[in-house]
mmCIF file of C-alpha atoms in Angstrom:
data_model
loop_
_atom_site.group_PDB
_atom_site.id
_atom_site.type_symbol
_atom_site.label_atom_id
_atom_site.label_comp_id
_atom_site.label_asym_id
_atom_site.label_seq_id
_atom_site.Cartn_x
_atom_site.Cartn_y
_atom_site.Cartn_z
ATOM 1 C CA UNK A 775 0.000 0.000 0.000
ATOM 2 C CA UNK A 776 1.276 3.411 -0.854
ATOM 3 C CA UNK A 777 1.640 6.018 1.807
ATOM 4 C CA UNK A 778 3.938 8.457 3.463
ATOM 5 C CA UNK A 779 6.054 7.541 6.428
ATOM 6 C CA UNK A 780 5.390 9.623 9.489
ATOM 7 C CA UNK A 781 8.381 11.040 11.328
ATOM 8 C CA UNK A 782 9.063 9.214 14.541
ATOM 9 C CA UNK A 783 8.841 10.980 17.854
ATOM 10 C CA UNK A 784 12.573 10.982 18.444
ATOM 11 C CA UNK A 785 15.121 12.850 16.417
ATOM 12 C CA UNK A 786 16.449 10.811 13.519
ATOM 13 C CA UNK A 787 19.566 10.554 11.436
ATOM 14 C CA UNK A 788 23.215 10.779 12.346
ATOM 15 C CA UNK A 789 25.778 13.528 12.574
ATOM 16 C CA UNK A 790 28.059 14.528 9.775
ATOM 17 C CA UNK A 791 31.670 15.258 10.653
ATOM 18 C CA UNK A 792 31.883 18.707 12.168
ATOM 19 C CA UNK A 793 33.389 21.512 10.152
ATOM 20 C CA UNK A 794 37.143 21.762 10.776
ATOM 21 C CA UNK A 795 38.693 24.648 12.688
ATOM 22 C CA UNK A 796 39.889 27.578 10.568
ATOM 23 C CA UNK A 797 42.960 26.721 8.563
ATOM 24 C CA UNK A 798 43.943 24.109 5.983
ATOM 25 C CA UNK A 799 41.631 21.167 5.736
ATOM 26 C CA UNK A 800 40.129 18.670 3.291
ATOM 27 C CA UNK A 801 38.089 20.192 0.452
ATOM 28 C CA UNK A 802 34.283 20.115 0.773
ATOM 29 C CA UNK A 803 33.829 17.181 -1.669
ATOM 30 C CA UNK A 804 35.991 15.019 0.577
ATOM 31 C CA UNK A 805 33.877 15.931 3.598
ATOM 32 C CA UNK A 806 30.804 14.945 1.626
ATOM 33 C CA UNK A 807 32.263 11.557 0.755
ATOM 34 C CA UNK A 808 33.307 11.002 4.369
ATOM 35 C CA UNK A 809 29.768 11.740 5.478
ATOM 36 C CA UNK A 810 28.321 9.207 3.024
ATOM 37 C CA UNK A 811 30.797 6.508 4.043
ATOM 38 C CA UNK A 812 30.185 7.139 7.742
ATOM 39 C CA UNK A 813 26.440 6.769 7.334
ATOM 40 C CA UNK A 814 26.775 3.561 5.311
ATOM 41 C CA UNK A 815 29.337 1.959 7.618
ATOM 42 C CA UNK A 816 27.454 2.760 10.804
ATOM 43 C CA UNK A 817 24.175 1.471 9.414
ATOM 44 C CA UNK A 818 20.727 2.828 10.199
ATOM 45 C CA UNK A 819 20.143 1.797 13.799
ATOM 46 C CA UNK A 820 18.978 5.231 14.909
ATOM 47 C CA UNK A 821 17.817 6.567 11.524
ATOM 48 C CA UNK A 822 14.347 7.807 10.766
ATOM 49 C CA UNK A 823 13.028 5.656 7.948
ATOM 50 C CA UNK A 824 9.979 4.404 6.122
ATOM 51 C CA UNK A 825 9.709 0.673 5.594
ATOM 52 C CA UNK A 826 7.578 -1.380 3.218
ATOM 53 C CA UNK A 827 6.115 1.805 1.766
ATOM 54 C CA UNK A 828 6.158 3.440 -1.615
ATOM 55 C CA UNK A 829 6.588 7.069 -0.615
ATOM 56 C CA UNK A 830 8.349 9.123 2.040
ATOM 57 C CA UNK A 831 7.708 12.626 3.304
ATOM 58 C CA UNK A 832 9.892 14.259 5.916
ATOM 59 C CA UNK A 833 11.127 17.584 7.209
ATOM 60 C CA UNK A 834 14.546 19.009 7.929
ATOM 61 C CA UNK A 835 13.012 20.893 10.858
ATOM 62 C CA UNK A 836 13.410 17.738 12.964
ATOM 63 C CA UNK A 837 17.168 18.453 13.012
ATOM 64 C CA UNK A 838 18.858 20.814 15.397
ATOM 65 C CA UNK A 839 20.000 23.962 13.620
ATOM 66 C CA UNK A 840 23.692 23.407 14.369
ATOM 67 C CA UNK A 841 23.769 19.785 13.210
ATOM 68 C CA UNK A 842 24.165 18.313 9.748
ATOM 69 C CA UNK A 843 22.648 14.850 9.609
ATOM 70 C CA UNK A 844 22.478 12.028 7.103
ATOM 71 C CA UNK A 845 19.036 10.463 7.257
ATOM 72 C CA UNK A 846 18.270 6.972 5.966
ATOM 73 C CA UNK A 847 15.094 6.377 3.937
ATOM 74 C CA UNK A 848 13.995 2.841 2.969
ATOM 75 C CA UNK A 849 11.422 2.219 0.218
ATOM 76 C CA UNK A 850 10.001 -1.134 -0.918
ATOM 77 C CA UNK A 851 7.919 -0.356 -3.992
ATOM 78 C CA UNK A 852 8.386 -0.068 -7.739
ATOM 79 C CA UNK A 853 7.109 3.529 -7.849
ATOM 80 C CA UNK A 854 6.510 6.382 -5.458
ATOM 81 C CA UNK A 855 7.545 9.832 -4.282
ATOM 82 C CA UNK A 856 10.167 11.332 -1.980
ATOM 83 C CA UNK A 857 9.302 14.791 -0.637
ATOM 84 C CA UNK A 858 11.694 16.605 1.704
ATOM 85 C CA UNK A 859 10.399 19.837 3.195
ATOM 86 C CA UNK A 860 12.802 22.436 4.620
ATOM 87 C CA UNK A 861 15.816 20.347 3.525
ATOM 88 C CA UNK A 862 18.871 20.365 5.783
ATOM 89 C CA UNK A 863 21.695 17.832 5.938
ATOM 90 C CA UNK A 864 21.274 14.899 3.558
ATOM 91 C CA UNK A 865 19.215 11.805 2.719
ATOM 92 C CA UNK A 866 20.357 8.360 1.643
ATOM 93 C CA UNK A 867 17.457 6.769 -0.254
ATOM 94 C CA UNK A 868 17.601 2.968 -0.129
ATOM 95 C CA UNK A 869 15.425 1.235 -2.731
ATOM 96 C CA UNK A 870 14.813 -2.425 -1.948
ATOM 97 C CA UNK A 871 11.866 -3.472 -4.121
ATOM 98 C CA UNK A 872 10.303 -6.863 -3.523
ATOM 99 C CA UNK A 873 8.358 -6.847 -6.803
ATOM 100 C CA UNK A 874 11.289 -7.626 -9.119
ATOM 101 C CA UNK A 875 12.819 -10.563 -7.269
ATOM 102 C CA UNK A 876 13.358 -12.513 -10.499
ATOM 103 C CA UNK A 877 14.789 -9.641 -12.525
ATOM 104 C CA UNK A 878 18.561 -9.336 -12.780
ATOM 105 C CA UNK A 879 18.542 -5.840 -14.259
ATOM 106 C CA UNK A 880 16.585 -2.990 -12.727
ATOM 107 C CA UNK A 881 16.341 0.493 -14.168
ATOM 108 C CA UNK A 882 15.655 3.387 -11.813
ATOM 109 C CA UNK A 883 14.190 6.633 -13.158
ATOM 110 C CA UNK A 884 13.717 9.776 -11.115
ATOM 111 C CA UNK A 885 11.777 12.899 -12.078
ATOM 112 C CA UNK A 886 12.037 16.057 -9.940
ATOM 113 C CA UNK A 887 8.751 17.335 -8.571
ATOM 114 C CA UNK A 888 7.470 20.677 -9.913
ATOM 115 C CA UNK A 889 9.169 23.601 -8.161
ATOM 116 C CA UNK A 890 11.563 21.275 -6.342
ATOM 117 C CA UNK A 891 14.395 23.297 -4.787
ATOM 118 C CA UNK A 892 16.892 23.260 -1.964
ATOM 119 C CA UNK A 893 18.905 20.093 -2.715
ATOM 120 C CA UNK A 894 21.200 18.351 -5.189
ATOM 121 C CA UNK A 895 20.553 14.713 -6.117
ATOM 122 C CA UNK A 896 23.504 12.374 -6.635
ATOM 123 C CA UNK A 897 24.028 8.809 -7.753
ATOM 124 C CA UNK A 898 26.137 7.244 -4.993
ATOM 125 C CA UNK A 899 28.128 4.012 -4.922
ATOM 126 C CA UNK A 900 30.804 3.149 -2.339
ATOM 127 C CA UNK A 901 31.336 6.803 -1.537
ATOM 128 C CA UNK A 902 31.674 8.064 -5.109
ATOM 129 C CA UNK A 903 29.126 10.686 -6.157
ATOM 130 C CA UNK A 904 27.797 11.532 -9.612
ATOM 131 C CA UNK A 905 25.531 14.579 -9.895
ATOM 132 C CA UNK A 906 22.114 13.750 -11.398
ATOM 133 C CA UNK A 907 20.038 16.861 -10.642
ATOM 134 C CA UNK A 908 21.541 20.177 -9.603
ATOM 135 C CA UNK A 909 19.466 22.494 -7.437
ATOM 136 C CA UNK A 910 18.022 25.147 -9.712
ATOM 137 C CA UNK A 911 18.591 23.258 -12.975
ATOM 138 C CA UNK A 912 16.131 24.207 -15.731
ATOM 139 C CA UNK A 913 13.882 21.593 -17.261
ATOM 140 C CA UNK A 914 12.672 19.951 -14.018
ATOM 141 C CA UNK A 915 10.189 17.785 -15.894
ATOM 142 C CA UNK A 916 12.833 15.576 -17.496
ATOM 143 C CA UNK A 917 13.534 12.151 -16.018
ATOM 144 C CA UNK A 918 16.983 10.680 -15.388
ATOM 145 C CA UNK A 919 17.414 6.913 -15.688
ATOM 146 C CA UNK A 920 20.205 4.484 -14.838
ATOM 147 C CA UNK A 921 20.765 0.861 -13.883
ATOM 148 C CA UNK A 922 20.176 0.285 -10.174
ATOM 149 C CA UNK A 923 23.402 -1.710 -9.993
ATOM 150 C CA UNK A 924 25.253 1.577 -10.565
ATOM 151 C CA UNK A 925 24.352 2.781 -7.074
ATOM 152 C CA UNK A 926 21.747 4.490 -4.904
ATOM 153 C CA UNK A 927 20.525 8.025 -4.320
ATOM 154 C CA UNK A 928 22.147 10.630 -2.103
ATOM 155 C CA UNK A 929 20.195 13.880 -1.674
ATOM 156 C CA UNK A 930 22.200 16.790 -0.221
ATOM 157 C CA UNK A 931 20.595 20.021 0.958
ATOM 158 C CA UNK A 932 22.231 23.111 -0.508
ATOM 159 C CA UNK A 933 23.183 26.012 1.795
ATOM 160 C CA UNK A 934 20.298 28.453 2.137
ATOM 161 C CA UNK A 935 19.963 31.664 4.110
ATOM 162 C CA UNK A 936 16.226 31.086 4.309
ATOM 163 C CA UNK A 937 14.788 27.557 3.993
ATOM 164 C CA UNK A 938 11.230 28.802 4.342
ATOM 165 C CA UNK A 939 8.756 27.255 1.903
ATOM 166 C CA UNK A 940 11.463 25.168 0.210
ATOM 167 C CA UNK A 941 10.697 21.579 -0.681
ATOM 168 C CA UNK A 942 12.921 19.168 -2.588
ATOM 169 C CA UNK A 943 11.583 15.953 -4.000
ATOM 170 C CA UNK A 944 11.156 13.570 -6.892
ATOM 171 C CA UNK A 945 9.062 10.759 -8.263
ATOM 172 C CA UNK A 946 10.755 7.429 -8.900
ATOM 173 C CA UNK A 947 9.996 4.362 -10.976
ATOM 174 C CA UNK A 948 11.735 0.993 -11.014
ATOM 175 C CA UNK A 949 11.468 -1.193 -14.081
ATOM 176 C CA UNK A 950 12.742 -4.613 -15.106
ATOM 177 C CA UNK A 951 13.518 -3.144 -18.533
ATOM 178 C CA UNK A 952 16.965 -1.914 -19.400
ATOM 179 C CA UNK A 953 17.199 1.823 -19.967
ATOM 180 C CA UNK A 954 16.024 2.233 -23.549
ATOM 181 C CA UNK A 955 14.728 4.838 -25.931
ATOM 182 C CA UNK A 956 11.545 5.306 -23.886
ATOM 183 C CA UNK A 957 13.625 5.813 -20.731
ATOM 184 C CA UNK A 958 15.738 8.685 -22.027
ATOM 185 C CA UNK A 959 18.714 6.515 -22.923
ATOM 186 C CA UNK A 960 21.761 8.700 -23.626
ATOM 187 C CA UNK A 961 22.966 6.544 -26.504
ATOM 188 C CA UNK A 962 21.178 6.913 -29.874
ATOM 189 C CA UNK A 963 17.752 7.672 -28.345
ATOM 190 C CA UNK A 964 16.207 8.395 -31.766
ATOM 191 C CA UNK A 965 17.545 5.358 -33.622
ATOM 192 C CA UNK A 966 14.780 3.473 -35.499
ATOM 193 C CA UNK A 967 13.884 0.095 -34.022
ATOM 194 C CA UNK A 968 15.272 -3.000 -35.705
ATOM 195 C CA UNK A 969 12.880 -5.668 -37.006
ATOM 196 C CA UNK A 970 13.544 -7.813 -33.927
ATOM 197 C CA UNK A 971 12.928 -4.874 -31.591
ATOM 198 C CA UNK A 972 9.627 -4.077 -33.311
ATOM 199 C CA UNK A 973 8.387 -7.668 -33.001
ATOM 200 C CA UNK A 974 9.307 -7.724 -29.319
ATOM 201 C CA UNK A 975 7.781 -4.279 -28.711
ATOM 202 C CA UNK A 976 4.312 -5.326 -29.871
ATOM 203 C CA UNK A 977 4.365 -8.127 -27.285
ATOM 204 C CA UNK A 978 5.808 -6.271 -24.290
ATOM 205 C CA UNK A 979 4.789 -2.607 -24.614
ATOM 206 C CA UNK A 980 2.202 -0.893 -22.422
ATOM 207 C CA UNK A 981 0.436 0.438 -25.502
ATOM 208 C CA UNK A 982 0.297 -0.721 -29.139
ATOM 209 C CA UNK A 983 -1.877 1.173 -31.644
ATOM 210 C CA UNK A 984 -2.261 1.684 -35.378
ATOM 211 C CA UNK A 985 -2.918 5.210 -36.555
ATOM 212 C CA UNK A 986 -1.838 8.481 -38.135
ATOM 213 C CA UNK A 987 -0.094 11.590 -36.849
ATOM 214 C CA UNK A 988 -2.465 14.564 -36.630
ATOM 215 C CA UNK A 989 -0.048 17.088 -35.163
ATOM 216 C CA UNK A 990 3.238 17.497 -33.298
ATOM 217 C CA UNK A 991 3.821 20.135 -30.627
ATOM 218 C CA UNK A 992 7.226 20.871 -29.111
ATOM 219 C CA UNK A 993 8.042 21.703 -25.489
ATOM 220 C CA UNK A 994 11.617 23.082 -25.468
ATOM 221 C CA UNK A 995 11.606 23.680 -21.709
ATOM 222 C CA UNK A 996 11.088 19.942 -21.166
ATOM 223 C CA UNK A 997 13.150 18.899 -24.182
ATOM 224 C CA UNK A 998 10.182 16.841 -25.382
ATOM 225 C CA UNK A 999 7.755 16.641 -28.293
ATOM 226 C CA UNK A 1000 4.108 15.576 -28.043
ATOM 227 C CA UNK A 1001 2.757 13.526 -30.959
ATOM 228 C CA UNK A 1002 -1.033 13.768 -31.281
ATOM 229 C CA UNK A 1003 -2.490 10.606 -32.814
ATOM 230 C CA UNK A 1004 -5.688 9.535 -34.508
ATOM 231 C CA UNK A 1005 -5.951 5.805 -33.842
ATOM 232 C CA UNK A 1006 -7.813 3.431 -36.145
ATOM 233 C CA UNK A 1007 -7.044 0.241 -34.225
ATOM 234 C CA UNK A 1008 -6.272 -0.201 -30.543
ATOM 235 C CA UNK A 1009 -4.325 -3.389 -29.802
ATOM 236 C CA UNK A 1010 -3.365 -2.691 -26.180
ATOM 237 C CA UNK A 1011 -3.181 0.196 -23.745
ATOM 238 C CA UNK A 1012 -2.779 0.986 -20.052
ATOM 239 C CA UNK A 1013 -4.267 3.910 -18.117
ATOM 240 C CA UNK A 1014 -6.677 4.932 -20.912
ATOM 241 C CA UNK A 1015 -4.134 6.955 -22.845
ATOM 242 C CA UNK A 1016 -6.310 6.732 -25.957
ATOM 243 C CA UNK A 1017 -9.973 7.668 -25.657
ATOM 244 C CA UNK A 1018 -12.894 7.406 -28.112
ATOM 245 C CA UNK A 1019 -13.006 10.308 -30.557
ATOM 246 C CA UNK A 1020 -15.819 12.832 -30.138
ATOM 247 C CA UNK A 1021 -18.988 12.157 -32.105
ATOM 248 C CA UNK A 1022 -18.784 13.428 -35.645
ATOM 249 C CA UNK A 1023 -15.063 12.781 -36.132
ATOM 250 C CA UNK A 1024 -15.466 9.439 -37.872
ATOM 251 C CA UNK A 1025 -14.845 7.046 -34.998
ATOM 252 C CA UNK A 1026 -11.577 5.658 -33.683
ATOM 253 C CA UNK A 1027 -9.585 6.989 -30.735
ATOM 254 C CA UNK A 1028 -7.487 10.051 -29.914
ATOM 255 C CA UNK A 1029 -4.433 10.373 -27.733
ATOM 256 C CA UNK A 1030 -0.862 11.644 -27.479
ATOM 257 C CA UNK A 1031 2.543 10.115 -26.931
ATOM 258 C CA UNK A 1032 5.788 11.894 -26.086
ATOM 259 C CA UNK A 1033 9.347 11.555 -27.332
ATOM 260 C CA UNK A 1034 12.609 13.480 -27.051
ATOM 261 C CA UNK A 1035 12.744 16.875 -28.748
ATOM 262 C CA UNK A 1036 16.032 15.956 -30.400
ATOM 263 C CA UNK A 1037 14.298 13.195 -32.358
ATOM 264 C CA UNK A 1038 12.687 15.835 -34.583
ATOM 265 C CA UNK A 1039 9.197 14.289 -34.724
ATOM 266 C CA UNK A 1040 6.939 15.865 -37.331
ATOM 267 C CA UNK A 1041 3.596 15.113 -39.029
ATOM 268 C CA UNK A 1042 3.659 12.876 -42.072
ATOM 269 C CA UNK A 1043 1.296 10.926 -44.321
ATOM 270 C CA UNK A 1044 0.432 7.260 -43.950
ATOM 271 C CA UNK A 1045 -0.308 4.858 -41.110
ATOM 272 C CA UNK A 1046 2.180 3.822 -38.433
ATOM 273 C CA UNK A 1047 2.333 1.268 -35.651
ATOM 274 C CA UNK A 1048 3.045 3.062 -32.361
ATOM 275 C CA UNK A 1049 4.345 1.111 -29.362
ATOM 276 C CA UNK A 1050 5.841 2.249 -26.073
ATOM 277 C CA UNK A 1051 5.616 2.326 -22.277
ATOM 278 C CA UNK A 1052 3.974 4.392 -19.573
ATOM 279 C CA UNK A 1053 6.517 6.593 -17.811
ATOM 280 C CA UNK A 1054 5.510 8.808 -14.866
ATOM 281 C CA UNK A 1055 1.918 8.755 -16.101
ATOM 282 C CA UNK A 1056 2.782 9.640 -19.708
ATOM 283 C CA UNK A 1057 2.835 7.450 -22.806
ATOM 284 C CA UNK A 1058 6.412 7.474 -24.099
ATOM 285 C CA UNK A 1059 7.071 6.373 -27.652
ATOM 286 C CA UNK A 1060 9.326 3.380 -28.197
ATOM 287 C CA UNK A 1061 8.968 2.077 -31.778
ATOM 288 C CA UNK A 1062 6.989 3.645 -34.636
ATOM 289 C CA UNK A 1063 7.490 1.817 -37.956
ATOM 290 C CA UNK A 1064 5.257 2.456 -40.939
ATOM 291 C CA UNK A 1065 2.420 -0.038 -40.717
ATOM 292 C CA UNK A 1066 3.133 -1.601 -44.120
ATOM 293 C CA UNK A 1067 6.751 -2.199 -43.081
ATOM 294 C CA UNK A 1068 5.612 -3.758 -39.803
ATOM 295 C CA UNK A 1069 3.103 -6.016 -41.586
ATOM 296 C CA UNK A 1070 5.836 -7.257 -43.944
ATOM 297 C CA UNK A 1071 8.188 -7.994 -41.024
ATOM 298 C CA UNK A 1072 5.425 -9.668 -39.020
ATOM 299 C CA UNK A 1073 4.309 -11.944 -41.861
ATOM 300 C CA UNK A 1074 7.892 -12.922 -42.650
ATOM 301 C CA UNK A 1075 8.511 -13.874 -39.007
ATOM 302 C CA UNK A 1076 5.155 -15.658 -38.872
ATOM 303 C CA UNK A 1077 6.080 -17.769 -41.885
ATOM 304 C CA UNK A 1078 9.291 -18.846 -40.148
ATOM 305 C CA UNK A 1079 7.591 -19.431 -36.790
ATOM 306 C CA UNK A 1080 9.621 -16.692 -35.095
ATOM 307 C CA UNK A 1081 6.863 -14.378 -33.855
ATOM 308 C CA UNK A 1082 7.051 -13.922 -30.067
ATOM 309 C CA UNK A 1083 3.262 -13.288 -29.981
ATOM 310 C CA UNK A 1084 0.271 -13.063 -32.290
ATOM 311 C CA UNK A 1085 -1.700 -10.009 -33.368
ATOM 312 C CA UNK A 1086 -3.980 -9.050 -36.224
ATOM 313 C CA UNK A 1087 -2.277 -7.195 -39.056
ATOM 314 C CA UNK A 1088 -5.140 -6.967 -41.559
#
């Protein structure tokens, strides 16, 4: 069941190393790494945490003003939200899902909440930090994805003269799929799908439809494009992305899918097969071959008994 963990009655977290006396000392990044290692090595015996929940909501006001603490957060779901009000100190977010026990490869995607501010988000593994989201970065709507084996999440509050009304947070999703074109993969995100990828996509995608492109709108601030579709045949969908067209428009369904702005999506004639996955509540495009090309590939594979699943292509 999803929910937000309630802060315990006692103060949580653990102390960071105190700032050194004036004079030469280790640079700030080293102090940050020492803090992470200390928290990991000492464990979470006295840490405030949420367990067996999907979401966490906490406040930096539980800390004493003169202390910098590393707080442990434990989450057990495949999707949820972390919201940190009045951020001070740091969070280590431990994701231990029990819904992908049989999957060897897990992809974690995070998407900053609207107006999130007051903290940097790092990918952390054995004390090494890689910046994922910098406090104040533009384009907060864009997700960042990586393999969970690459590490966990370390959220560090940034120095603020006034923490009033600040709240840092993000949505997260865990998937058994490898980071691919629909998960903002950094490598060749706009490469057309191969024949094998198309055949697999129609069997494993969250939505598969046949239709035409009515319009394309671009959202530069999110680095995304929205493709507005008129669908003639609905093979599969989740979350009612495509809805019946209004009366008088000739039947079928209407809906939109999103893709990266850099892919240069634009309207064009002819029918396509659109397949992809739901991602933070949006339909993200994976493969989109012309329907005639897909039908040729499908029938060829069908003749050789290589189709991973069956679907109507008439």
